[in-house]
Amino acid sequence: MTESLDIKLGVNIDHIATLRNARGENFPDPIKAAEIALNSGADSITAHLREDRRHINDEDIKNIVNAFPGKLNLEIAANDEMKNIALNVNPFSCCIVPERREELTTEGGLDVLSKANYYSNLNSILRDKGIRTSFFIDPIEDQLKSSIDCGVECVEFHMGKYCRLFYDDDVQAEIEFKKIYELSILAHESGLQVHFGHGLDYTTTKKLTEIPCLQEVNIGFFLIAEAILSGLEPSIRKMKKICNRNF
């Protein structure tokens, strides 16, 4: 049995910016939210700089890097504009995600397999800059193996399907969990860090901590929504306790 690894918590602050932008105000402030998150036990701050700048914008990214050196996990699409921004701001970590203008949120993982040479080259460029690299993929064996071949440092499995099944179909959820467990072991034994993201809440995250080689979760929408009723600091502290398997 693999010994359980420590699980880091990345807090995604995109939807603090979504609320700010809804009225064109200067509040709520994503930088203040990042400060509260880190002071509440978060290990890093995740922010997705989308092509259409629908929530986080370029100034936010610069402010996070300046205020919290070594704490930004920057999510970007795989294109030259975003690559150049990443190289310029130099976050500690960069997660490559698929992006479609019409989607409400990231709906699936990268198709690394179909553009392996491109993703391998992008990975090398970022790693040469000293940026930790991550691919956001669906928990599919071929996509994982292609990511391993690209030399990426981390894979972040898209948990959307599992989180829906968790509440809708116990049998299928258990099948999906077993698949995620086995792919996580494969990734870990291949030298990659194993991360999970998208759709996670307290209950699903608690279940997924049963996977011993899980090293990081990135959670945004649930924590921001929970914060409206319970406060940002208590919500993050509760999630961090779950990450510490202290429940």
PDB file of C-alpha atoms in Angstrom, residues 8-208:
ATOM      1  CA  LYS A   8      -1.989  20.719  -0.728  1.00  0.00           C
ATOM      2  CA  LEU A   9      -4.969  23.013  -1.221  1.00  0.00           C
ATOM      3  CA  GLY A  10      -5.060  25.527  -4.051  1.00  0.00           C
ATOM      4  CA  VAL A  11      -7.900  28.039  -3.815  1.00  0.00           C
ATOM      5  CA  ASN A  12      -9.224  29.364  -7.107  1.00  0.00           C
ATOM      6  CA  ILE A  13     -10.299  33.003  -6.795  1.00  0.00           C
ATOM      7  CA  ASP A  14     -11.808  33.418 -10.286  1.00  0.00           C
ATOM      8  CA  HIS A  15     -15.333  33.918  -9.019  1.00  0.00           C
ATOM      9  CA  ILE A  16     -14.381  36.673  -6.614  1.00  0.00           C
ATOM     10  CA  ALA A  17     -13.478  38.512  -9.816  1.00  0.00           C
ATOM     11  CA  THR A  18     -16.718  37.334 -11.461  1.00  0.00           C
ATOM     12  CA  LEU A  19     -18.718  39.049  -8.712  1.00  0.00           C
ATOM     13  CA  ARG A  20     -16.582  42.188  -8.959  1.00  0.00           C
ATOM     14  CA  ASN A  21     -17.019  42.378 -12.724  1.00  0.00           C
ATOM     15  CA  ALA A  22     -20.792  41.871 -12.555  1.00  0.00           C
ATOM     16  CA  ARG A  23     -21.205  45.484 -11.454  1.00  0.00           C
ATOM     17  CA  GLY A  24     -17.970  46.934 -12.794  1.00  0.00           C
ATOM     18  CA  GLU A  25     -16.833  47.810  -9.275  1.00  0.00           C
ATOM     19  CA  ASN A  26     -13.474  47.489  -7.540  1.00  0.00           C
ATOM     20  CA  PHE A  27     -14.868  45.052  -4.978  1.00  0.00           C
ATOM     21  CA  PRO A  28     -14.796  42.343  -3.869  1.00  0.00           C
ATOM     22  CA  ASP A  29     -11.031  42.426  -4.281  1.00  0.00           C
ATOM     23  CA  PRO A  30      -9.441  39.170  -5.560  1.00  0.00           C
ATOM     24  CA  ILE A  31      -6.133  40.126  -3.956  1.00  0.00           C
ATOM     25  CA  LYS A  32      -7.763  40.477  -0.538  1.00  0.00           C
ATOM     26  CA  ALA A  33      -9.454  37.125  -1.103  1.00  0.00           C
ATOM     27  CA  ALA A  34      -6.074  35.581  -1.941  1.00  0.00           C
ATOM     28  CA  GLU A  35      -4.617  37.009   1.274  1.00  0.00           C
ATOM     29  CA  ILE A  36      -7.466  35.556   3.345  1.00  0.00           C
ATOM     30  CA  ALA A  37      -7.111  32.191   1.595  1.00  0.00           C
ATOM     31  CA  LEU A  38      -3.392  31.931   2.293  1.00  0.00           C
ATOM     32  CA  ASN A  39      -3.825  33.076   5.891  1.00  0.00           C
ATOM     33  CA  SER A  40      -6.537  30.429   6.303  1.00  0.00           C
ATOM     34  CA  GLY A  41      -4.305  27.531   5.296  1.00  0.00           C
ATOM     35  CA  ALA A  42      -4.388  27.472   1.501  1.00  0.00           C
ATOM     36  CA  ASP A  43      -1.069  26.486  -0.032  1.00  0.00           C
ATOM     37  CA  SER A  44      -1.481  28.351  -3.307  1.00  0.00           C
ATOM     38  CA  ILE A  45      -3.772  30.612  -5.304  1.00  0.00           C
ATOM     39  CA  THR A  46      -5.185  29.413  -8.609  1.00  0.00           C
ATOM     40  CA  ALA A  47      -6.441  31.858 -11.234  1.00  0.00           C
ATOM     41  CA  HIS A  48      -7.573  31.201 -14.808  1.00  0.00           C
ATOM     42  CA  LEU A  49      -6.729  34.013 -17.216  1.00  0.00           C
ATOM     43  CA  ARG A  50      -9.241  33.399 -19.982  1.00  0.00           C
ATOM     44  CA  GLU A  51      -9.016  34.768 -23.498  1.00  0.00           C
ATOM     45  CA  ASP A  52     -12.149  36.877 -22.942  1.00  0.00           C
ATOM     46  CA  ARG A  53     -11.030  38.020 -19.440  1.00  0.00           C
ATOM     47  CA  ARG A  54     -14.494  37.162 -18.107  1.00  0.00           C
ATOM     48  CA  HIS A  55     -13.266  37.132 -14.505  1.00  0.00           C
ATOM     49  CA  ILE A  56      -9.547  37.367 -13.690  1.00  0.00           C
ATOM     50  CA  ASN A  57      -7.716  40.003 -15.745  1.00  0.00           C
ATOM     51  CA  ASP A  58      -4.081  40.777 -16.509  1.00  0.00           C
ATOM     52  CA  GLU A  59      -3.775  43.310 -13.693  1.00  0.00           C
ATOM     53  CA  ASP A  60      -5.069  40.731 -11.193  1.00  0.00           C
ATOM     54  CA  ILE A  61      -2.362  38.287 -12.279  1.00  0.00           C
ATOM     55  CA  LYS A  62       0.388  40.881 -11.856  1.00  0.00           C
ATOM     56  CA  ASN A  63      -0.963  41.860  -8.445  1.00  0.00           C
ATOM     57  CA  ILE A  64      -1.076  38.248  -7.224  1.00  0.00           C
ATOM     58  CA  VAL A  65       2.500  37.623  -8.348  1.00  0.00           C
ATOM     59  CA  ASN A  66       3.716  40.828  -6.686  1.00  0.00           C
ATOM     60  CA  ALA A  67       1.773  40.396  -3.451  1.00  0.00           C
ATOM     61  CA  PHE A  68       2.329  36.658  -3.005  1.00  0.00           C
ATOM     62  CA  PRO A  69       5.577  35.529  -4.642  1.00  0.00           C
ATOM     63  CA  GLY A  70       5.712  31.820  -5.337  1.00  0.00           C
ATOM     64  CA  LYS A  71       1.998  31.249  -4.717  1.00  0.00           C
ATOM     65  CA  LEU A  72       0.304  31.643  -8.125  1.00  0.00           C
ATOM     66  CA  ASN A  73      -0.875  28.593 -10.025  1.00  0.00           C
ATOM     67  CA  LEU A  74      -1.794  30.167 -13.357  1.00  0.00           C
ATOM     68  CA  GLU A  75      -4.329  28.362 -15.531  1.00  0.00           C
ATOM     69  CA  ILE A  76      -4.026  29.175 -19.231  1.00  0.00           C
ATOM     70  CA  ALA A  77      -5.099  27.930 -22.633  1.00  0.00           C
ATOM     71  CA  ALA A  78      -2.448  26.473 -24.912  1.00  0.00           C
ATOM     72  CA  ASN A  79      -1.832  29.407 -27.234  1.00  0.00           C
ATOM     73  CA  ASP A  80       0.994  31.869 -27.890  1.00  0.00           C
ATOM     74  CA  GLU A  81      -0.666  34.811 -26.125  1.00  0.00           C
ATOM     75  CA  MET A  82      -1.065  32.904 -22.878  1.00  0.00           C
ATOM     76  CA  LYS A  83       2.329  31.234 -23.151  1.00  0.00           C
ATOM     77  CA  ASN A  84       3.987  34.656 -23.445  1.00  0.00           C
ATOM     78  CA  ILE A  85       2.024  36.004 -20.483  1.00  0.00           C
ATOM     79  CA  ALA A  86       3.114  33.032 -18.381  1.00  0.00           C
ATOM     80  CA  LEU A  87       6.748  33.524 -19.361  1.00  0.00           C
ATOM     81  CA  ASN A  88       6.479  37.215 -18.495  1.00  0.00           C
ATOM     82  CA  VAL A  89       4.812  36.940 -15.069  1.00  0.00           C
ATOM     83  CA  ASN A  90       6.679  33.726 -14.158  1.00  0.00           C
ATOM     84  CA  PRO A  91       4.217  32.005 -11.775  1.00  0.00           C
ATOM     85  CA  PHE A  92       5.522  29.121  -9.701  1.00  0.00           C
ATOM     86  CA  SER A  93       3.087  26.808 -11.510  1.00  0.00           C
ATOM     87  CA  CYS A  94       1.217  26.792 -14.786  1.00  0.00           C
ATOM     88  CA  CYS A  95      -1.697  24.470 -15.576  1.00  0.00           C
ATOM     89  CA  ILE A  96      -2.623  24.090 -19.240  1.00  0.00           C
ATOM     90  CA  VAL A  97      -6.385  23.797 -19.671  1.00  0.00           C
ATOM     91  CA  PRO A  98      -8.743  23.522 -22.657  1.00  0.00           C
ATOM     92  CA  GLU A  99     -10.803  26.595 -23.363  1.00  0.00           C
ATOM     93  CA  ARG A 100     -13.852  27.340 -25.481  1.00  0.00           C
ATOM     94  CA  ARG A 101     -15.317  30.840 -25.596  1.00  0.00           C
ATOM     95  CA  GLU A 102     -18.942  29.669 -25.300  1.00  0.00           C
ATOM     96  CA  GLU A 103     -18.499  27.368 -22.280  1.00  0.00           C
ATOM     97  CA  LEU A 104     -19.677  28.448 -18.839  1.00  0.00           C
ATOM     98  CA  THR A 105     -16.745  26.688 -17.191  1.00  0.00           C
ATOM     99  CA  THR A 106     -14.053  24.225 -18.229  1.00  0.00           C
ATOM    100  CA  GLU A 107     -16.082  21.288 -19.496  1.00  0.00           C
ATOM    101  CA  GLY A 108     -13.400  18.632 -19.974  1.00  0.00           C
ATOM    102  CA  GLY A 109      -9.733  17.885 -20.154  1.00  0.00           C
ATOM    103  CA  LEU A 110      -7.054  18.552 -22.741  1.00  0.00           C
ATOM    104  CA  ASP A 111      -6.778  16.253 -25.733  1.00  0.00           C
ATOM    105  CA  VAL A 112      -3.047  15.778 -25.269  1.00  0.00           C
ATOM    106  CA  LEU A 113      -2.999  12.661 -27.425  1.00  0.00           C
ATOM    107  CA  SER A 114      -3.988  14.449 -30.642  1.00  0.00           C
ATOM    108  CA  LYS A 115      -1.419  17.271 -30.270  1.00  0.00           C
ATOM    109  CA  ALA A 116       1.319  15.584 -28.289  1.00  0.00           C
ATOM    110  CA  ASN A 117       4.211  17.321 -30.068  1.00  0.00           C
ATOM    111  CA  TYR A 118       2.689  20.742 -29.467  1.00  0.00           C
ATOM    112  CA  TYR A 119       2.036  20.099 -25.792  1.00  0.00           C
ATOM    113  CA  SER A 120       5.463  18.540 -25.308  1.00  0.00           C
ATOM    114  CA  ASN A 121       7.104  21.662 -26.767  1.00  0.00           C
ATOM    115  CA  LEU A 122       4.952  24.001 -24.655  1.00  0.00           C
ATOM    116  CA  ASN A 123       5.803  21.986 -21.563  1.00  0.00           C
ATOM    117  CA  SER A 124       9.535  22.245 -22.324  1.00  0.00           C
ATOM    118  CA  ILE A 125       9.349  26.025 -22.812  1.00  0.00           C
ATOM    119  CA  LEU A 126       7.627  26.540 -19.454  1.00  0.00           C
ATOM    120  CA  ARG A 127       9.888  24.121 -17.576  1.00  0.00           C
ATOM    121  CA  ASP A 128      12.987  25.816 -19.007  1.00  0.00           C
ATOM    122  CA  LYS A 129      11.731  29.011 -17.356  1.00  0.00           C
ATOM    123  CA  GLY A 130      11.529  27.154 -14.014  1.00  0.00           C
ATOM    124  CA  ILE A 131       7.725  26.988 -14.002  1.00  0.00           C
ATOM    125  CA  ARG A 132       6.108  23.839 -12.616  1.00  0.00           C
ATOM    126  CA  THR A 133       3.968  22.388 -15.378  1.00  0.00           C
ATOM    127  CA  SER A 134       0.598  20.665 -15.196  1.00  0.00           C
ATOM    128  CA  PHE A 135      -1.868  19.314 -17.755  1.00  0.00           C
ATOM    129  CA  PHE A 136      -5.588  19.346 -16.937  1.00  0.00           C
ATOM    130  CA  ILE A 137      -6.915  16.080 -18.357  1.00  0.00           C
ATOM    131  CA  ASP A 138      -9.859  13.740 -18.039  1.00  0.00           C
ATOM    132  CA  PRO A 139      -9.030  10.540 -16.125  1.00  0.00           C
ATOM    133  CA  ILE A 140      -8.439   8.539 -19.311  1.00  0.00           C
ATOM    134  CA  GLU A 141      -5.467   6.204 -19.623  1.00  0.00           C
ATOM    135  CA  ASP A 142      -4.420   7.234 -23.147  1.00  0.00           C
ATOM    136  CA  GLN A 143      -4.456  10.917 -22.216  1.00  0.00           C
ATOM    137  CA  LEU A 144      -2.422  10.201 -19.091  1.00  0.00           C
ATOM    138  CA  LYS A 145       0.162   8.153 -20.977  1.00  0.00           C
ATOM    139  CA  SER A 146       0.501  10.881 -23.594  1.00  0.00           C
ATOM    140  CA  SER A 147       0.980  13.453 -20.808  1.00  0.00           C
ATOM    141  CA  ILE A 148       3.684  11.277 -19.260  1.00  0.00           C
ATOM    142  CA  ASP A 149       5.437  11.078 -22.639  1.00  0.00           C
ATOM    143  CA  CYS A 150       5.318  14.897 -22.896  1.00  0.00           C
ATOM    144  CA  GLY A 151       7.414  15.171 -19.720  1.00  0.00           C
ATOM    145  CA  VAL A 152       4.898  17.199 -17.741  1.00  0.00           C
ATOM    146  CA  GLU A 153       5.480  17.424 -13.976  1.00  0.00           C
ATOM    147  CA  CYS A 154       1.855  17.129 -12.804  1.00  0.00           C
ATOM    148  CA  VAL A 155      -1.487  15.952 -14.080  1.00  0.00           C
ATOM    149  CA  GLU A 156      -4.678  17.452 -12.740  1.00  0.00           C
ATOM    150  CA  PHE A 157      -7.604  15.123 -13.286  1.00  0.00           C
ATOM    151  CA  HIS A 158     -10.946  16.726 -14.171  1.00  0.00           C
ATOM    152  CA  MET A 159     -13.324  15.538 -11.431  1.00  0.00           C
ATOM    153  CA  GLY A 160     -16.547  16.844 -12.959  1.00  0.00           C
ATOM    154  CA  LYS A 161     -17.882  13.468 -14.066  1.00  0.00           C
ATOM    155  CA  TYR A 162     -17.037  11.787 -10.772  1.00  0.00           C
ATOM    156  CA  CYS A 163     -18.595  14.561  -8.683  1.00  0.00           C
ATOM    157  CA  ARG A 164     -21.863  14.327 -10.626  1.00  0.00           C
ATOM    158  CA  LEU A 165     -21.950  10.537 -10.328  1.00  0.00           C
ATOM    159  CA  PHE A 166     -21.186  10.741  -6.615  1.00  0.00           C
ATOM    160  CA  TYR A 167     -24.628  12.235  -5.969  1.00  0.00           C
ATOM    161  CA  ASP A 168     -26.554  10.587  -8.806  1.00  0.00           C
ATOM    162  CA  ASP A 169     -25.388   6.988  -9.204  1.00  0.00           C
ATOM    163  CA  ASP A 170     -23.566   5.102  -6.432  1.00  0.00           C
ATOM    164  CA  VAL A 171     -22.618   2.151  -8.626  1.00  0.00           C
ATOM    165  CA  GLN A 172     -21.177   4.204 -11.465  1.00  0.00           C
ATOM    166  CA  ALA A 173     -19.475   6.540  -8.995  1.00  0.00           C
ATOM    167  CA  GLU A 174     -17.636   3.601  -7.455  1.00  0.00           C
ATOM    168  CA  ILE A 175     -16.543   2.404 -10.904  1.00  0.00           C
ATOM    169  CA  GLU A 176     -15.276   5.894 -11.724  1.00  0.00           C
ATOM    170  CA  PHE A 177     -13.515   6.147  -8.363  1.00  0.00           C
ATOM    171  CA  LYS A 178     -11.686   2.864  -8.966  1.00  0.00           C
ATOM    172  CA  LYS A 179     -10.544   4.103 -12.382  1.00  0.00           C
ATOM    173  CA  ILE A 180      -9.301   7.388 -10.910  1.00  0.00           C
ATOM    174  CA  TYR A 181      -7.515   5.495  -8.145  1.00  0.00           C
ATOM    175  CA  GLU A 182      -5.695   3.229 -10.623  1.00  0.00           C
ATOM    176  CA  LEU A 183      -4.742   6.085 -12.960  1.00  0.00           C
ATOM    177  CA  SER A 184      -3.480   8.108  -9.998  1.00  0.00           C
ATOM    178  CA  ILE A 185      -1.188   5.236  -9.022  1.00  0.00           C
ATOM    179  CA  LEU A 186       0.050   4.978 -12.617  1.00  0.00           C
ATOM    180  CA  ALA A 187       0.777   8.717 -12.738  1.00  0.00           C
ATOM    181  CA  HIS A 188       2.534   8.660  -9.368  1.00  0.00           C
ATOM    182  CA  GLU A 189       4.659   5.637 -10.254  1.00  0.00           C
ATOM    183  CA  SER A 190       5.627   7.413 -13.494  1.00  0.00           C
ATOM    184  CA  GLY A 191       7.025  10.315 -11.489  1.00  0.00           C
ATOM    185  CA  LEU A 192       4.148  12.789 -11.850  1.00  0.00           C
ATOM    186  CA  GLN A 193       2.375  14.690  -9.108  1.00  0.00           C
ATOM    187  CA  VAL A 194      -1.330  13.850  -8.933  1.00  0.00           C
ATOM    188  CA  HIS A 195      -3.788  16.733  -8.625  1.00  0.00           C
ATOM    189  CA  PHE A 196      -7.593  16.870  -8.740  1.00  0.00           C
ATOM    190  CA  GLY A 197      -9.837  19.783  -9.651  1.00  0.00           C
ATOM    191  CA  HIS A 198     -13.295  20.887 -10.824  1.00  0.00           C
ATOM    192  CA  GLY A 199     -16.596  20.257  -9.081  1.00  0.00           C
ATOM    193  CA  LEU A 200     -15.161  19.287  -5.703  1.00  0.00           C
ATOM    194  CA  ASP A 201     -16.960  19.981  -2.435  1.00  0.00           C
ATOM    195  CA  TYR A 202     -16.366  18.872   1.156  1.00  0.00           C
ATOM    196  CA  THR A 203     -17.917  15.435   0.711  1.00  0.00           C
ATOM    197  CA  THR A 204     -16.360  14.481  -2.618  1.00  0.00           C
ATOM    198  CA  THR A 205     -12.958  15.772  -1.537  1.00  0.00           C
ATOM    199  CA  LYS A 206     -13.160  13.708   1.654  1.00  0.00           C
ATOM    200  CA  LYS A 207     -13.848  10.584  -0.399  1.00  0.00           C
ATOM    201  CA  LEU A 208     -10.988  11.300  -2.784  1.00  0.00           C
TER     202      LEU A 208
END
